[in-house]
Amino acid sequence: MARFDFDLFTIGAGSGGVAGSRRAGSYGAKVGIAESGRIGGTCVLRGCVPKKLLVYGAEFVDAFEDSAGFGWSLGERRFDWARLIAAKDKELDRLHGIYVNLLKSANVATFEGHAKLVDPHTVEVNGKRVTAAHIMIATGAYPEMLDIPGIEHAISSNEALDLKALPKRVLIVGGGYIAMEFAGIFGTLGAKVTVAIRAAQVLRHFDQDVRSALTEEMTARGIEVRAHTHVTRIEKTADGLVATLKDGTKIAADAILYATGRRPNTRGLGLAEVGVRLNEAEAIVVDEAQRTAVPHIYAIGDVTDRLNLTPVAIAEGRAIAETLFNKNPMMVDHHNVPTAVFSQPPVGTVGLAEHMAREKFGAIDVYRSRFRPMKGTLSGRQERTLMKLVVDRKTDRVLGCHMVGRDAPEITQGLGIALQCGATKRQFDRTIGIHPTAAEEFVTMRDKVPEPKAEAAN
Ligand SMILES: Cc1cc2nc3c(=O)[nH]c(=O)nc-3n(C[C@H](O)[C@H](O)[C@H](O)COP(=O)(O)OP(=O)(O)OC[C@H]3O[C@@H](n4cnc5c(N)ncnc54)[C@H](O)[C@@H]3O)c2cc1C
């Protein structure tokens, strides 16, 4: 008789949990998975997918505006937010169904309810106890709301995706990628958007030129960025909501969205009791093979708070399945992971920002290009694209590629492969461009940016 009920039991059926469980099931392992919400998790139900569908909805505005320069005369335009939300919800239901079926077809047993560990090999879900040889924690993260008076009137990204009506005035608190994406959605669809950030500029940790270019272009689109500030209180009035900033300024809004960070879902799981170690941010500490302090308990994805991206969570889940059930030990390389911000305009980035490269490699060369793309000539759109390469002077290896402009996420995916292969600037130069595209600029940049006199601050 088997010593355990399952070879692998996964807690959390989001991107990483589902991917890892399915892969393990496909190798014949006996797998169970518990989910306290809906199968699919953050990315599918309240993250990447619904967000991107709303971004697509917003992008039509630019297309309508630009069309006049190309000879189009448009009739009346009317946007119906409720219709977009209903269409989005229908698509999410479809995807949820697909995820349920994917688990079924991989013979993964699903358990509905909040799961917790009762001992190192036993998980309890809704009063039912099961044992497993290996346990994979894939419980993700949740939006953190700051503790200020009136915070109950604010919403997180979860609610922002389900608003009944498009707010006319939106205050977004936070300057990370989620904040920028919602600023783009609401702003492009016609809301008056204000972004309040503690730092000098948006997108902390990104390349300085990316931060400046995005701020500039968003400002040109009418989004107001209030730097070096924070909200001290929120009040509900007859006219909606009023937020008071640090300096006493009041901002009236119909919706106040907090995008100030996400906290790993580690509470109530019984982790510390069985010996799983957490860090000060309450994230699970793992080694390069995703093992926690208890070697047969693994953790993947956002609950480990490292690179909080769907493809990373998926790769980590699959790596565990490969290692345990396919005699194919795998570890996920967290270097050169391409990533995007689906703002207006969008950002694509892979590798090191200039300041990181300088710190790590010392002597670097920087190539930068800022130009108005061809489409802007007839449309009259003034928006300028930024492209930037960071190169190690000693080896000529390209360390970072950064872009702000149309199609940046699509272009950056290909550059990610080049960086994974260790491509040099000479190899970029020898690559023939596709003409006429914006992307060809990445293989035609010749002039080095002069060395900066002093590091840019913040
Ligand atoms: C608004 C937004 C936009 C995003 N956009 C992008 C993007 O464009 N690209 C990108 O790569 N990433 C994006 N992300 C991040 C991405 O969604 C996450 O990195 C990804 O979902 C992490 O997957 P995961 O498996 O770690 O966790 P999740 O997908 O969060 O899944 C965790 C699951 O565990 C369940 N759970 C939690 N606790 C328990 C418990 N005790 N018992 C049972 N079940 C439990 C939860 O209900 C959830 O379903 C976005 C996130 C947000 C919020």
XYZ file of C-alpha atoms and ligand atoms in Angstrom:
511
model
C 0.000 0.000 0.000
C 1.225 3.526 -0.830
C 2.588 5.402 2.162
C 0.814 8.623 1.123
C -2.505 9.467 -0.545
C -0.703 11.564 -3.173
C 2.755 11.796 -4.733
C 2.263 15.566 -4.967
C -0.302 17.843 -3.361
C -0.491 21.436 -4.560
C -2.033 24.278 -2.591
C -3.341 26.964 -4.968
C -4.667 26.410 -8.489
C -3.283 29.529 -10.150
C -0.778 29.753 -12.997
C 2.061 27.944 -11.249
C 0.031 25.389 -9.301
C -1.996 24.259 -12.302
C 1.037 24.075 -14.608
C 3.147 22.075 -12.145
C 0.307 19.732 -11.185
C -0.640 19.004 -14.791
C 2.968 18.298 -15.728
C 3.330 15.951 -12.740
C 0.052 14.216 -13.650
C 1.244 13.761 -17.227
C 4.182 11.720 -15.894
C 1.807 9.398 -14.035
C 2.197 10.935 -10.578
C -0.840 10.851 -8.296
C -1.621 14.545 -7.836
C -4.135 16.544 -5.791
C -4.700 20.294 -5.826
C -6.666 22.582 -3.495
C -8.150 25.956 -4.459
C -9.963 28.337 -2.123
C -11.297 30.570 -4.899
C -11.833 29.824 -8.574
C -9.439 27.585 -10.459
C -7.248 29.766 -12.691
C -5.796 32.133 -10.087
C -4.703 35.741 -10.321
C -3.367 35.906 -13.868
C -6.391 34.374 -15.514
C -9.153 35.817 -13.339
C -7.919 39.115 -11.840
C -4.543 39.900 -13.392
C -2.834 39.590 -16.773
C -5.772 38.382 -18.840
C -8.633 40.694 -17.770
C -6.188 43.602 -17.592
C -4.952 42.975 -21.133
C -8.522 42.689 -22.440
C -9.251 46.136 -20.994
C -5.993 47.452 -22.491
C -7.109 46.165 -25.902
C -10.421 47.933 -25.369
C -8.646 51.205 -24.584
C -6.226 50.962 -27.516
C -9.031 51.550 -30.027
C -9.094 55.173 -28.930
C -5.634 55.798 -30.435
C -6.567 53.907 -33.586
C -9.708 56.027 -34.045
C -7.754 59.243 -33.476
C -4.906 58.247 -35.783
C -7.183 57.119 -38.602
C -8.067 60.671 -39.707
C -4.515 61.252 -40.958
C -4.868 58.180 -43.151
C -8.006 59.368 -44.875
C -10.698 57.998 -42.587
C -13.770 59.892 -41.462
C -15.480 58.127 -38.638
C -19.104 58.293 -37.651
C -20.337 58.603 -34.112
C -18.180 56.749 -31.566
C -19.687 55.453 -28.390
C -17.971 53.381 -25.768
C -19.913 51.074 -23.460
C -17.855 50.065 -20.408
C -20.525 47.640 -19.153
C -20.414 45.772 -22.477
C -16.627 45.468 -22.319
C -16.790 44.166 -18.732
C -19.504 41.646 -19.650
C -17.475 40.402 -22.645
C -14.381 40.153 -20.454
C -16.286 38.169 -17.812
C -17.587 35.751 -20.425
C -14.042 35.140 -21.628
C -12.840 34.581 -18.047
C -15.611 31.996 -17.513
C -14.452 30.231 -20.662
C -10.833 30.216 -19.492
C -11.827 29.019 -16.026
C -13.639 26.083 -17.682
C -10.546 25.270 -19.720
C -8.379 25.220 -16.588
C -10.836 22.905 -14.803
C -10.773 20.531 -17.779
C -6.996 20.669 -18.089
C -6.677 19.437 -14.514
C -9.271 16.733 -15.093
C -7.582 15.474 -18.257
C -4.251 15.257 -16.415
C -5.985 13.168 -13.690
C -5.360 15.796 -11.020
C -7.860 15.495 -8.149
C -9.264 18.895 -7.185
C -10.318 19.969 -3.692
C -12.397 23.111 -3.120
C -11.575 25.183 -0.064
C -8.840 26.790 1.996
C -5.983 24.354 2.521
C -3.515 24.290 5.403
C -0.721 22.079 6.567
C -1.372 20.119 9.742
C 1.940 18.290 9.696
C 4.805 18.154 7.171
C 3.036 15.533 5.042
C -0.649 16.281 5.764
C -2.890 18.915 4.228
C -6.356 19.726 5.512
C -9.005 21.139 3.149
C -12.516 21.763 4.477
C -11.984 19.354 7.353
C -10.731 16.555 5.061
C -7.142 15.427 5.571
C -4.898 14.034 2.838
C -1.252 13.024 2.928
C 1.375 13.607 0.262
C 4.997 12.671 -0.320
C 5.666 16.139 -1.761
C 3.776 19.390 -1.242
C 3.884 22.407 -3.546
C 2.752 25.755 -2.159
C 1.482 27.997 -4.949
C -0.849 30.330 -3.091
C 0.164 33.571 -4.852
C -0.297 37.032 -3.357
C -3.024 39.564 -2.612
C -3.180 43.363 -3.006
C -1.994 45.170 0.086
C -4.111 48.151 1.153
C -2.338 50.716 3.325
C -3.707 51.440 6.759
C -4.976 55.038 6.465
C -8.292 56.582 7.557
C -10.948 55.933 4.915
C -9.063 53.124 3.143
C -12.350 51.171 3.052
C -13.486 53.557 0.291
C -10.522 52.646 -1.927
C -10.337 49.698 -4.298
C -7.568 47.340 -5.384
C -6.852 45.972 -8.849
C -9.343 43.169 -8.101
C -12.288 45.588 -7.958
C -10.896 47.889 -10.674
C -11.402 45.074 -13.161
C -15.077 44.741 -12.253
C -16.297 48.336 -11.875
C -19.944 48.743 -12.877
C -19.280 52.073 -14.605
C -16.217 53.840 -15.965
C -15.207 56.412 -13.326
C -14.816 59.975 -14.577
C -12.013 60.836 -12.124
C -9.553 58.245 -10.879
C -6.781 58.620 -8.323
C -4.200 55.857 -8.534
C -1.887 55.448 -5.568
C 1.395 53.735 -6.453
C 3.831 53.849 -9.343
C 4.443 50.209 -10.195
C 3.438 48.394 -13.337
C -0.128 47.646 -12.213
C -0.668 51.333 -11.406
C 0.692 52.363 -14.819
C -1.496 49.870 -16.632
C -4.703 51.049 -14.967
C -3.677 54.686 -15.508
C -3.440 53.822 -19.211
C -6.787 52.015 -19.321
C -8.808 54.649 -17.458
C -6.951 57.632 -18.956
C -7.266 56.463 -22.548
C -10.955 55.702 -22.084
C -11.512 59.308 -21.022
C -11.167 59.465 -17.231
C -9.181 62.237 -15.563
C -6.356 60.249 -13.972
C -3.994 61.370 -11.229
C -1.163 59.119 -10.071
C 0.258 59.731 -6.589
C 3.723 58.300 -5.904
C 6.193 58.531 -3.043
C 9.247 58.465 -5.353
C 10.359 61.085 -7.877
C 9.248 58.972 -10.801
C 7.106 55.971 -11.678
C 8.384 52.395 -12.168
C 11.033 52.132 -9.467
C 13.764 49.567 -10.399
C 13.262 50.172 -14.137
C 15.847 51.903 -16.299
C 15.958 55.660 -15.625
C 15.339 56.556 -19.283
C 12.297 54.273 -19.335
C 10.926 55.957 -16.231
C 11.426 59.442 -17.694
C 10.067 58.565 -21.131
C 6.940 56.902 -19.753
C 6.254 59.789 -17.360
C 6.696 62.262 -20.221
C 4.393 60.411 -22.600
C 1.731 59.714 -19.988
C 1.787 63.373 -18.972
C 1.380 64.361 -22.635
C -1.719 62.166 -22.673
C -3.194 64.115 -19.776
C -2.296 61.855 -16.858
C -1.078 63.871 -13.903
C 1.777 62.361 -11.902
C 2.144 63.757 -8.378
C 5.595 62.799 -7.106
C 7.069 62.769 -3.580
C 3.666 62.428 -1.968
C 1.243 60.013 -0.398
C -2.397 59.975 0.640
C -3.032 60.636 4.328
C -6.828 60.141 4.384
C -9.816 59.414 2.193
C -13.301 60.806 2.795
C -16.614 60.054 1.167
C -18.573 63.171 0.197
C -21.792 63.893 -1.671
C -19.644 64.332 -4.792
C -17.703 61.073 -4.538
C -14.387 60.645 -2.765
C -11.772 63.111 -1.617
C -8.175 62.126 -0.920
C -5.911 64.373 1.106
C -2.244 64.330 0.113
C 0.733 64.761 2.435
C 0.895 68.537 1.778
C -2.828 69.013 2.425
C -3.838 69.131 -1.266
C -7.221 67.526 -1.847
C -8.014 65.399 -4.894
C -11.619 64.597 -5.778
C -12.211 61.241 -7.429
C -14.923 58.748 -8.279
C -12.549 55.851 -7.699
C -9.318 55.606 -5.705
C -7.215 52.637 -6.718
C -4.456 51.410 -4.441
C -1.686 49.659 -6.337
C 0.921 49.873 -3.618
C 2.143 46.311 -3.656
C 1.111 42.725 -3.115
C 1.670 40.504 -0.098
C 2.336 36.770 -0.303
C -0.569 34.534 0.737
C 1.163 32.743 3.600
C -1.144 33.425 6.535
C -3.274 30.615 7.928
C -1.358 27.934 6.054
C 0.370 26.443 9.087
C 3.768 27.004 7.484
C 5.855 28.089 10.466
C 4.419 25.220 12.545
C 5.843 22.609 10.150
C 9.198 24.406 9.778
C 8.758 26.343 6.491
C 10.729 29.588 6.769
C 9.312 32.995 5.798
C 11.196 36.253 5.254
C 10.284 39.669 6.682
C 7.875 40.276 3.773
C 6.066 37.037 4.755
C 7.249 35.352 1.559
C 8.364 31.715 1.594
C 12.139 31.359 1.458
C 13.242 28.794 -1.150
C 16.514 27.593 -2.650
C 17.304 27.518 -6.371
C 15.383 24.228 -6.693
C 12.266 25.816 -5.112
C 12.748 23.801 -1.902
C 11.629 25.399 1.361
C 13.366 24.792 4.689
C 11.443 21.475 4.715
C 13.005 19.620 1.749
C 9.863 17.824 0.495
C 7.799 21.051 0.644
C 8.275 23.332 -2.362
C 7.037 26.856 -3.058
C 6.630 28.565 -6.412
C 5.422 31.812 -7.924
C 4.257 34.956 -6.162
C 4.199 33.363 -2.719
C 8.001 33.417 -2.887
C 7.969 37.132 -3.893
C 10.917 37.095 -6.287
C 9.971 37.611 -9.949
C 6.212 37.902 -9.673
C 5.273 37.022 -13.220
C 3.037 34.311 -14.624
C 5.575 32.664 -16.947
C 8.024 32.454 -14.042
C 5.440 30.747 -11.773
C 4.611 28.316 -14.590
C 8.271 27.524 -15.267
C 8.908 26.938 -11.553
C 5.915 24.600 -11.203
C 6.949 22.598 -14.234
C 10.573 22.429 -13.065
C 9.432 20.708 -9.858
C 7.361 18.193 -11.821
C 10.299 17.503 -14.154
C 12.679 17.079 -11.240
C 10.450 14.828 -9.139
C 8.631 12.743 -11.718
C 10.624 12.772 -14.963
C 14.196 12.256 -13.712
C 14.996 15.596 -15.348
C 16.354 17.896 -12.619
C 15.483 21.463 -13.578
C 16.034 24.882 -12.115
C 14.575 28.113 -13.396
C 16.994 30.805 -14.530
C 15.793 34.116 -13.125
C 18.223 36.155 -15.233
C 17.213 37.944 -18.421
C 13.496 37.419 -17.883
C 11.741 39.749 -20.322
C 8.848 41.728 -18.930
C 6.362 44.348 -20.054
C 4.198 47.122 -18.739
C 1.003 47.369 -20.761
C 0.730 51.095 -20.191
C -0.043 53.733 -22.837
C 2.516 53.690 -24.409
C 3.728 50.250 -23.314
C 7.148 49.302 -21.967
C 9.273 46.259 -22.769
C 12.436 45.427 -20.916
C 14.905 42.576 -20.576
C 18.205 42.364 -18.729
C 19.865 45.059 -16.699
C 18.889 48.693 -16.360
C 21.772 51.107 -16.963
C 22.310 51.824 -13.240
C 22.364 48.091 -12.413
C 24.793 47.335 -15.238
C 27.117 50.138 -14.109
C 27.075 48.791 -10.578
C 27.732 45.211 -11.639
C 30.067 45.618 -14.622
C 31.596 49.088 -14.196
C 32.519 49.960 -17.761
C 29.470 49.878 -19.993
C 28.355 51.496 -23.233
C 24.878 52.860 -23.687
C 23.057 53.310 -26.987
C 19.844 55.264 -26.993
C 17.386 56.343 -29.621
C 14.310 58.534 -29.211
C 12.238 58.996 -32.332
C 8.763 59.604 -33.648
C 7.598 56.398 -35.304
C 6.574 56.462 -38.967
C 2.883 56.113 -38.162
C 3.053 59.451 -36.344
C 3.941 61.290 -39.555
C 0.462 61.046 -41.074
C -1.520 60.662 -37.870
C 0.095 63.726 -36.328
C 0.647 61.856 -33.055
C 3.653 63.418 -31.321
C 4.467 60.413 -29.112
C 8.127 59.393 -29.287
C 9.500 55.900 -28.923
C 12.497 55.178 -26.696
C 14.905 52.347 -27.407
C 18.014 51.652 -25.409
C 20.785 49.096 -25.279
C 23.186 48.594 -22.393
C 26.413 46.833 -23.380
C 29.329 45.425 -21.381
C 32.364 47.303 -22.749
C 34.774 44.470 -21.945
C 32.944 41.575 -23.597
C 30.607 43.510 -25.946
C 27.729 41.448 -24.524
C 24.330 43.156 -24.543
C 23.252 43.371 -20.904
C 19.920 45.132 -21.243
C 17.331 46.160 -23.846
C 14.640 48.691 -22.997
C 11.808 50.180 -24.971
C 8.894 52.539 -24.442
C 6.553 52.705 -27.412
C 4.010 50.826 -29.506
C 4.602 47.067 -29.687
C 7.371 47.191 -27.066
C 6.162 43.975 -25.331
C 6.027 42.057 -28.637
C 9.476 43.262 -29.715
C 11.082 42.581 -26.343
C 10.143 38.885 -26.361
C 12.521 38.292 -29.293
C 15.273 40.335 -27.671
C 14.915 38.084 -24.623
C 16.085 35.135 -26.727
C 19.112 37.117 -27.920
C 20.079 37.962 -24.347
C 19.585 34.346 -23.219
C 22.037 33.375 -25.985
C 24.540 35.958 -24.710
C 24.371 38.064 -27.887
C 26.967 40.784 -28.368
C 26.427 44.282 -29.739
C 28.421 43.218 -32.810
C 25.887 40.442 -33.420
C 23.024 42.911 -33.012
C 24.798 45.131 -35.589
C 25.259 42.229 -38.021
C 21.551 41.381 -37.860
C 19.701 42.835 -40.834
C 16.713 44.945 -39.845
C 13.148 44.504 -41.033
C 12.208 47.655 -42.868
C 10.155 49.696 -42.223
C 9.625 48.840 -38.583
C 10.385 50.494 -35.265
C 12.127 47.281 -34.173
C 14.931 47.699 -36.725
C 16.261 50.533 -34.598
C 17.531 47.898 -32.139
C 19.967 46.608 -34.786
C 20.999 49.966 -36.209
C 22.022 51.976 -33.146
C 25.559 53.257 -33.733
C 26.314 56.208 -31.494
C 27.233 55.696 -27.884
C 25.632 57.981 -25.331
C 28.382 60.103 -23.692
C 29.318 59.001 -20.175
C 27.125 60.683 -17.551
C 28.797 63.227 -15.284
C 26.876 62.057 -12.201
C 24.409 59.292 -11.480
C 20.773 60.320 -11.902
C 19.011 60.431 -8.540
C 16.094 58.193 -7.502
C -3.598 43.350 -12.023
C -2.478 42.356 -12.287
C -1.917 42.299 -13.537
C -0.918 41.392 -13.795
N -0.372 41.365 -15.049
C 0.600 40.491 -15.343
C 1.135 40.420 -16.654
O 0.730 41.168 -17.549
N 2.091 39.502 -16.897
C 2.558 38.652 -15.931
O 3.423 37.829 -16.219
N 2.078 38.720 -14.664
C 1.110 39.609 -14.367
N 0.586 39.634 -13.092
C 1.171 38.754 -12.065
C 0.608 37.350 -12.184
O -0.795 37.389 -12.105
C 1.171 36.477 -11.097
O 2.589 36.536 -11.135
C 0.754 35.011 -11.231
O -0.634 34.886 -11.216
C 1.375 34.187 -10.102
O 0.933 32.873 -10.172
P 0.908 31.977 -8.858
O 0.603 30.585 -9.330
O 2.111 32.208 -8.052
O -0.315 32.533 -7.993
P -1.819 32.863 -8.337
O -2.091 32.890 -9.791
O -2.144 34.080 -7.555
O -2.612 31.631 -7.740
C -2.678 31.378 -6.372
C -3.956 30.636 -6.080
O -3.906 30.095 -4.774
C -5.173 30.187 -4.169
N -4.991 30.088 -2.727
C -4.400 30.976 -1.896
N -4.349 30.499 -0.636
C -4.935 29.285 -0.673
C -5.180 28.289 0.310
N -4.782 28.416 1.582
N -5.810 27.141 -0.071
C -6.217 26.969 -1.344
N -5.983 27.875 -2.324
C -5.349 29.011 -1.981
C -5.687 31.526 -4.669
O -7.112 31.591 -4.579
C -5.195 31.528 -6.107
O -6.150 31.003 -7.006
C -0.451 40.522 -12.783
C -1.015 40.569 -11.513
C -2.026 41.475 -11.261
C -2.631 41.523 -9.888
